[in-house]
Amino acid sequence: MRTWKIAGCVLAGVLWLSGCTIVRQGEVGVRRTLGRLDDATINAGPRIYNPFITRIIKVETQTRNLEITLSLPSKEGLNVSTQISILYRVRPEMAPVVVEELGLDYERIAILSVFRSAAADVSAQYLARDMYTNGRGEIEHAIAERMQELLFDRGFEIEAVLLKSIDLPPNLFRAIEAKLEAEQEAQRMEFVLQQEQLEASRRQIEAEGIRESNKILSEGITEDLIRWQTIEAFRMLSTSPNAKIIITDGNSPILLEQ
């Protein structure tokens, strides 16, 4: 009898533990009772449920990083090998919809499928060199925007699409490198030319200023001014204690100081 009681207690404990679960931070729980999903989600924390008729399905809502290597078509018909990261997350309030419509394999069924289609549609509008140069950001944004349009209502938030590495055909890569070097050299020469033009303008302004100053001085020197300056010179010389010899014609003094 005692053995049966112990066995009963053990069985009750097992059943109780099987009806307990913990929903962790960064995920939500979706309750399925007799095959029917609840619309409300279960937030983080410990939960108790009836294991015979109920199951709590946990859905991760943190940002996930899906990396994929894909050959993208370009506008000129080339295939460009790229390594791409897709940052996305499940919208917590939409977790029941995701589980009901896609199941837990939603990454393969929805994210990858939509990405392949969106990436091919967008990349086909750009030249291969655009993926390597300053068009990369525009391509990333366009792919992410297209995926967001298709997946938001299905319960996903597309945060970013990042082209991490791009492998161009060797000949095209060398041509792009040569073009970039030529553009940089042209920009450098344009900068040098602008500096020379600025220096030439500065010199012209300086010369015009000197010429104008000389013109003003020459127009301001008159006979009366020279005569007045001579008188002032004589007056100052007369007050000096040093011995001096002044030779003058009455207009301009020549001073010999002893």
mmCIF file of C-alpha atoms in Angstrom:
data_model
loop_
_atom_site.group_PDB
_atom_site.id
_atom_site.type_symbol
_atom_site.label_atom_id
_atom_site.label_comp_id
_atom_site.label_asym_id
_atom_site.label_seq_id
_atom_site.Cartn_x
_atom_site.Cartn_y
_atom_site.Cartn_z
ATOM 1 C CA MET A 1 0.000 0.000 0.000
ATOM 2 C CA ARG A 2 2.797 2.334 0.893
ATOM 3 C CA THR A 3 4.495 1.559 -2.440
ATOM 4 C CA TRP A 4 1.372 2.582 -4.310
ATOM 5 C CA LYS A 5 1.255 5.853 -2.410
ATOM 6 C CA ILE A 6 4.874 6.607 -3.286
ATOM 7 C CA ALA A 7 4.270 5.690 -6.913
ATOM 8 C CA GLY A 8 1.210 7.929 -6.935
ATOM 9 C CA CYS A 9 3.149 10.841 -5.498
ATOM 10 C CA VAL A 10 5.926 10.369 -8.055
ATOM 11 C CA LEU A 11 3.396 10.228 -10.895
ATOM 12 C CA ALA A 12 1.651 13.335 -9.608
ATOM 13 C CA GLY A 13 4.992 15.127 -9.393
ATOM 14 C CA VAL A 14 5.903 14.136 -12.949
ATOM 15 C CA LEU A 15 2.546 15.292 -14.237
ATOM 16 C CA TRP A 16 2.854 18.573 -12.372
ATOM 17 C CA LEU A 17 6.342 19.199 -13.744
ATOM 18 C CA SER A 18 5.239 18.300 -17.258
ATOM 19 C CA GLY A 19 2.602 20.998 -16.935
ATOM 20 C CA CYS A 20 5.137 23.709 -16.060
ATOM 21 C CA THR A 21 7.208 25.799 -18.443
ATOM 22 C CA ILE A 22 9.194 29.037 -18.435
ATOM 23 C CA VAL A 23 8.850 31.633 -21.171
ATOM 24 C CA ARG A 24 12.199 33.411 -21.319
ATOM 25 C CA GLN A 25 13.078 36.985 -22.155
ATOM 26 C CA GLY A 26 13.171 37.526 -25.925
ATOM 27 C CA GLU A 27 10.352 35.092 -26.659
ATOM 28 C CA VAL A 28 6.596 34.781 -26.263
ATOM 29 C CA GLY A 29 4.399 31.782 -25.694
ATOM 30 C CA VAL A 30 1.436 30.731 -27.810
ATOM 31 C CA ARG A 31 -1.098 28.470 -26.090
ATOM 32 C CA ARG A 32 -2.634 25.638 -28.111
ATOM 33 C CA THR A 33 -5.606 23.952 -26.452
ATOM 34 C CA LEU A 34 -7.216 20.981 -28.173
ATOM 35 C CA GLY A 35 -5.667 22.068 -31.426
ATOM 36 C CA ARG A 36 -6.885 25.657 -31.209
ATOM 37 C CA LEU A 37 -4.454 28.566 -30.854
ATOM 38 C CA ASP A 38 -5.182 31.424 -28.486
ATOM 39 C CA ASP A 39 -5.029 34.892 -29.983
ATOM 40 C CA ALA A 40 -3.303 36.314 -26.896
ATOM 41 C CA THR A 41 0.399 35.687 -26.339
ATOM 42 C CA ILE A 42 2.082 34.655 -23.093
ATOM 43 C CA ASN A 43 4.796 36.981 -21.835
ATOM 44 C CA ALA A 44 8.047 36.013 -20.098
ATOM 45 C CA GLY A 45 7.778 34.136 -16.828
ATOM 46 C CA PRO A 46 6.803 30.721 -15.376
ATOM 47 C CA ARG A 47 3.529 29.201 -16.585
ATOM 48 C CA ILE A 48 1.421 26.205 -15.542
ATOM 49 C CA TYR A 49 -0.879 24.398 -17.974
ATOM 50 C CA ASN A 50 -2.694 21.119 -18.449
ATOM 51 C CA PRO A 51 -0.272 18.914 -20.430
ATOM 52 C CA PHE A 52 -3.056 16.567 -21.563
ATOM 53 C CA ILE A 53 -4.965 19.124 -23.594
ATOM 54 C CA THR A 54 -2.659 22.136 -23.816
ATOM 55 C CA ARG A 55 0.736 22.934 -25.241
ATOM 56 C CA ILE A 56 2.669 26.198 -24.998
ATOM 57 C CA ILE A 57 4.643 26.939 -28.150
ATOM 58 C CA LYS A 58 7.571 29.328 -27.680
ATOM 59 C CA VAL A 59 8.375 31.822 -30.451
ATOM 60 C CA GLU A 60 11.591 33.844 -30.441
ATOM 61 C CA THR A 61 11.013 37.593 -30.828
ATOM 62 C CA GLN A 62 14.593 38.821 -30.591
ATOM 63 C CA THR A 63 16.382 40.095 -33.683
ATOM 64 C CA ARG A 64 17.728 37.195 -35.724
ATOM 65 C CA ASN A 65 20.621 37.320 -38.171
ATOM 66 C CA LEU A 66 20.098 35.120 -41.210
ATOM 67 C CA GLU A 67 23.196 34.848 -43.405
ATOM 68 C CA ILE A 68 22.953 33.570 -46.948
ATOM 69 C CA THR A 69 25.228 33.323 -49.987
ATOM 70 C CA LEU A 70 23.367 34.089 -53.182
ATOM 71 C CA SER A 71 24.153 34.815 -56.820
ATOM 72 C CA LEU A 72 22.313 37.976 -57.827
ATOM 73 C CA PRO A 73 21.577 38.990 -61.433
ATOM 74 C CA SER A 74 22.736 42.437 -62.578
ATOM 75 C CA LYS A 75 21.243 44.786 -65.148
ATOM 76 C CA GLU A 76 23.837 43.819 -67.766
ATOM 77 C CA GLY A 77 23.106 40.093 -67.287
ATOM 78 C CA LEU A 78 26.010 39.155 -64.996
ATOM 79 C CA ASN A 79 25.654 36.915 -61.956
ATOM 80 C CA VAL A 80 27.296 38.448 -58.898
ATOM 81 C CA SER A 81 28.066 36.215 -55.924
ATOM 82 C CA THR A 82 27.144 37.950 -52.664
ATOM 83 C CA GLN A 83 27.102 37.150 -48.957
ATOM 84 C CA ILE A 84 24.118 38.817 -47.327
ATOM 85 C CA SER A 85 22.836 39.242 -43.776
ATOM 86 C CA ILE A 86 19.112 39.662 -43.111
ATOM 87 C CA LEU A 87 18.214 41.161 -39.739
ATOM 88 C CA TYR A 88 14.600 40.450 -38.830
ATOM 89 C CA ARG A 89 12.352 39.611 -35.905
ATOM 90 C CA VAL A 90 8.905 38.213 -35.252
ATOM 91 C CA ARG A 91 6.431 40.836 -34.071
ATOM 92 C CA PRO A 92 5.346 39.602 -30.607
ATOM 93 C CA GLU A 93 1.651 40.365 -31.060
ATOM 94 C CA MET A 94 1.652 38.443 -34.357
ATOM 95 C CA ALA A 95 3.234 35.253 -32.995
ATOM 96 C CA PRO A 96 -0.086 33.284 -33.047
ATOM 97 C CA VAL A 97 -0.569 34.203 -36.713
ATOM 98 C CA VAL A 98 2.966 33.130 -37.569
ATOM 99 C CA VAL A 99 2.525 29.782 -35.829
ATOM 100 C CA GLU A 100 -0.880 29.162 -37.394
ATOM 101 C CA GLU A 101 -0.004 30.141 -40.966
ATOM 102 C CA LEU A 102 3.687 29.201 -41.218
ATOM 103 C CA GLY A 103 4.632 27.047 -38.246
ATOM 104 C CA LEU A 104 8.006 27.229 -36.556
ATOM 105 C CA ASP A 105 9.914 26.723 -39.820
ATOM 106 C CA TYR A 106 8.929 30.251 -40.879
ATOM 107 C CA GLU A 107 12.517 31.266 -41.677
ATOM 108 C CA ARG A 108 12.789 28.811 -44.560
ATOM 109 C CA ILE A 109 9.174 29.093 -45.689
ATOM 110 C CA ALA A 110 8.737 32.882 -45.592
ATOM 111 C CA ILE A 111 11.936 34.847 -44.954
ATOM 112 C CA LEU A 112 14.229 33.038 -47.389
ATOM 113 C CA SER A 113 11.620 32.704 -50.129
ATOM 114 C CA VAL A 114 10.629 36.361 -50.030
ATOM 115 C CA PHE A 115 14.250 37.473 -49.809
ATOM 116 C CA ARG A 116 15.319 35.521 -52.902
ATOM 117 C CA SER A 117 12.501 37.032 -54.925
ATOM 118 C CA ALA A 118 12.981 40.588 -53.648
ATOM 119 C CA ALA A 119 16.770 40.506 -54.031
ATOM 120 C CA ALA A 120 16.567 39.257 -57.623
ATOM 121 C CA ASP A 121 13.956 41.874 -58.573
ATOM 122 C CA VAL A 122 15.974 44.739 -57.079
ATOM 123 C CA SER A 123 19.463 43.714 -58.206
ATOM 124 C CA ALA A 124 18.279 43.275 -61.805
ATOM 125 C CA GLN A 125 17.662 47.049 -61.907
ATOM 126 C CA TYR A 126 21.302 47.898 -61.105
ATOM 127 C CA LEU A 127 24.638 47.433 -62.838
ATOM 128 C CA ALA A 128 27.135 45.068 -61.250
ATOM 129 C CA ARG A 129 29.475 47.939 -60.382
ATOM 130 C CA ASP A 130 26.652 49.614 -58.419
ATOM 131 C CA MET A 131 26.697 46.692 -55.967
ATOM 132 C CA TYR A 132 30.396 47.308 -55.369
ATOM 133 C CA THR A 133 30.438 51.100 -55.269
ATOM 134 C CA ASN A 134 28.149 53.750 -53.799
ATOM 135 C CA GLY A 135 24.982 52.017 -55.036
ATOM 136 C CA ARG A 136 25.284 49.295 -52.386
ATOM 137 C CA GLY A 137 23.356 51.208 -49.716
ATOM 138 C CA GLU A 138 20.538 51.970 -52.132
ATOM 139 C CA ILE A 139 20.275 48.297 -53.114
ATOM 140 C CA GLU A 140 20.234 47.182 -49.464
ATOM 141 C CA HIS A 141 17.484 49.666 -48.637
ATOM 142 C CA ALA A 142 15.397 48.677 -51.659
ATOM 143 C CA ILE A 143 15.561 44.952 -50.827
ATOM 144 C CA ALA A 144 14.672 45.559 -47.167
ATOM 145 C CA GLU A 145 11.779 47.820 -48.150
ATOM 146 C CA ARG A 146 10.425 45.235 -50.594
ATOM 147 C CA MET A 147 10.622 42.466 -47.976
ATOM 148 C CA GLN A 148 8.923 44.680 -45.402
ATOM 149 C CA GLU A 149 6.003 45.251 -47.765
ATOM 150 C CA LEU A 150 5.506 41.509 -48.233
ATOM 151 C CA LEU A 151 6.175 40.269 -44.706
ATOM 152 C CA PHE A 152 4.964 42.939 -42.267
ATOM 153 C CA ASP A 153 1.337 41.877 -42.340
ATOM 154 C CA ARG A 154 2.415 38.256 -41.927
ATOM 155 C CA GLY A 155 4.055 39.072 -38.605
ATOM 156 C CA PHE A 156 7.660 40.039 -39.369
ATOM 157 C CA GLU A 157 9.741 43.179 -38.991
ATOM 158 C CA ILE A 158 12.637 43.460 -41.476
ATOM 159 C CA GLU A 159 15.248 45.626 -39.761
ATOM 160 C CA ALA A 160 18.040 45.612 -42.353
ATOM 161 C CA VAL A 161 19.540 43.814 -45.331
ATOM 162 C CA LEU A 162 23.341 44.028 -45.500
ATOM 163 C CA LEU A 163 25.530 43.130 -48.479
ATOM 164 C CA LYS A 164 28.579 41.897 -46.568
ATOM 165 C CA SER A 165 30.785 40.759 -49.444
ATOM 166 C CA ILE A 166 30.533 40.901 -53.215
ATOM 167 C CA ASP A 167 32.590 38.800 -55.633
ATOM 168 C CA LEU A 168 32.706 40.399 -59.067
ATOM 169 C CA PRO A 169 34.178 38.790 -62.194
ATOM 170 C CA PRO A 170 37.956 39.567 -62.270
ATOM 171 C CA ASN A 171 37.843 41.665 -65.439
ATOM 172 C CA LEU A 172 34.933 43.743 -64.162
ATOM 173 C CA PHE A 173 36.615 44.189 -60.782
ATOM 174 C CA ARG A 174 39.794 45.537 -62.408
ATOM 175 C CA ALA A 175 37.767 47.858 -64.628
ATOM 176 C CA ILE A 176 35.877 49.246 -61.636
ATOM 177 C CA GLU A 177 39.102 49.730 -59.680
ATOM 178 C CA ALA A 178 40.658 51.579 -62.624
ATOM 179 C CA LYS A 179 37.592 53.795 -62.947
ATOM 180 C CA LEU A 180 37.580 54.592 -59.242
ATOM 181 C CA GLU A 181 41.265 55.528 -59.362
ATOM 182 C CA ALA A 182 40.633 57.764 -62.392
ATOM 183 C CA GLU A 183 37.719 59.460 -60.632
ATOM 184 C CA GLN A 184 39.819 60.050 -57.515
ATOM 185 C CA GLU A 185 42.638 61.533 -59.596
ATOM 186 C CA ALA A 186 40.164 63.778 -61.405
ATOM 187 C CA GLN A 187 38.760 64.965 -58.075
ATOM 188 C CA ARG A 188 42.288 65.654 -56.809
ATOM 189 C CA MET A 189 43.145 67.662 -59.931
ATOM 190 C CA GLU A 190 39.880 69.578 -59.629
ATOM 191 C CA PHE A 191 40.795 70.447 -56.040
ATOM 192 C CA VAL A 192 44.261 71.612 -57.103
ATOM 193 C CA LEU A 193 42.733 73.721 -59.874
ATOM 194 C CA GLN A 194 40.284 75.320 -57.443
ATOM 195 C CA GLN A 195 43.176 76.147 -55.102
ATOM 196 C CA GLU A 196 45.119 77.744 -57.954
ATOM 197 C CA GLN A 197 42.092 79.765 -58.982
ATOM 198 C CA LEU A 198 41.586 80.950 -55.414
ATOM 199 C CA GLU A 199 45.270 81.934 -55.152
ATOM 200 C CA ALA A 200 45.094 83.813 -58.468
ATOM 201 C CA SER A 201 42.002 85.670 -57.262
ATOM 202 C CA ARG A 202 43.767 86.545 -54.004
ATOM 203 C CA ARG A 203 46.777 87.944 -55.855
ATOM 204 C CA GLN A 204 44.571 89.965 -58.189
ATOM 205 C CA ILE A 205 42.675 91.457 -55.252
ATOM 206 C CA GLU A 206 45.952 92.217 -53.478
ATOM 207 C CA ALA A 207 47.386 93.923 -56.577
ATOM 208 C CA GLU A 208 44.238 95.970 -57.066
ATOM 209 C CA GLY A 209 44.413 97.045 -53.415
ATOM 210 C CA ILE A 210 48.039 98.158 -53.733
ATOM 211 C CA ARG A 211 47.299 100.026 -56.945
ATOM 212 C CA GLU A 212 44.325 101.778 -55.393
ATOM 213 C CA SER A 213 46.371 102.687 -52.312
ATOM 214 C CA ASN A 214 49.149 104.176 -54.434
ATOM 215 C CA LYS A 215 46.602 106.108 -56.459
ATOM 216 C CA ILE A 216 45.094 107.581 -53.297
ATOM 217 C CA LEU A 217 48.526 108.550 -51.973
ATOM 218 C CA SER A 218 49.623 110.126 -55.226
ATOM 219 C CA GLU A 219 46.429 112.143 -55.481
ATOM 220 C CA GLY A 220 46.761 113.292 -51.881
ATOM 221 C CA ILE A 221 50.342 114.721 -52.152
ATOM 222 C CA THR A 222 50.149 118.422 -53.145
ATOM 223 C CA GLU A 223 52.565 121.404 -53.156
ATOM 224 C CA ASP A 224 50.980 122.861 -50.038
ATOM 225 C CA LEU A 225 51.298 119.502 -48.201
ATOM 226 C CA ILE A 226 54.993 119.221 -49.090
ATOM 227 C CA ARG A 227 55.626 122.819 -47.963
ATOM 228 C CA TRP A 228 53.805 122.226 -44.674
ATOM 229 C CA GLN A 229 55.771 119.022 -44.032
ATOM 230 C CA THR A 230 59.042 120.957 -44.697
ATOM 231 C CA ILE A 231 58.128 123.619 -42.151
ATOM 232 C CA GLU A 232 57.313 120.923 -39.614
ATOM 233 C CA ALA A 233 60.695 119.303 -40.270
ATOM 234 C CA PHE A 234 62.513 122.603 -39.704
ATOM 235 C CA ARG A 235 60.585 123.181 -36.503
ATOM 236 C CA MET A 236 61.434 119.765 -35.086
ATOM 237 C CA LEU A 237 65.074 120.116 -36.042
ATOM 238 C CA SER A 238 65.302 123.469 -34.243
ATOM 239 C CA THR A 239 64.286 121.887 -30.950
ATOM 240 C CA SER A 240 66.871 119.104 -31.119
ATOM 241 C CA PRO A 241 69.909 119.567 -28.735
ATOM 242 C CA ASN A 242 72.324 117.938 -31.169
ATOM 243 C CA ALA A 243 74.566 120.029 -33.391
ATOM 244 C CA LYS A 244 73.555 119.818 -36.995
ATOM 245 C CA ILE A 245 74.129 121.444 -40.353
ATOM 246 C CA ILE A 246 71.089 122.154 -42.484
ATOM 247 C CA ILE A 247 71.524 122.784 -46.200
ATOM 248 C CA THR A 248 68.376 123.858 -47.921
ATOM 249 C CA ASP A 249 67.058 125.823 -50.806
ATOM 250 C CA GLY A 250 64.159 126.882 -48.650
ATOM 251 C CA ASN A 251 61.989 123.965 -49.660
ATOM 252 C CA SER A 252 63.704 120.660 -48.823
ATOM 253 C CA PRO A 253 66.278 120.350 -46.012
ATOM 254 C CA ILE A 254 69.410 118.229 -46.171
ATOM 255 C CA LEU A 255 70.478 117.330 -42.642
ATOM 256 C CA LEU A 256 74.099 116.655 -41.532
ATOM 257 C CA GLU A 257 73.997 115.730 -37.827
ATOM 258 C CA GLN A 258 77.138 115.966 -35.609
#
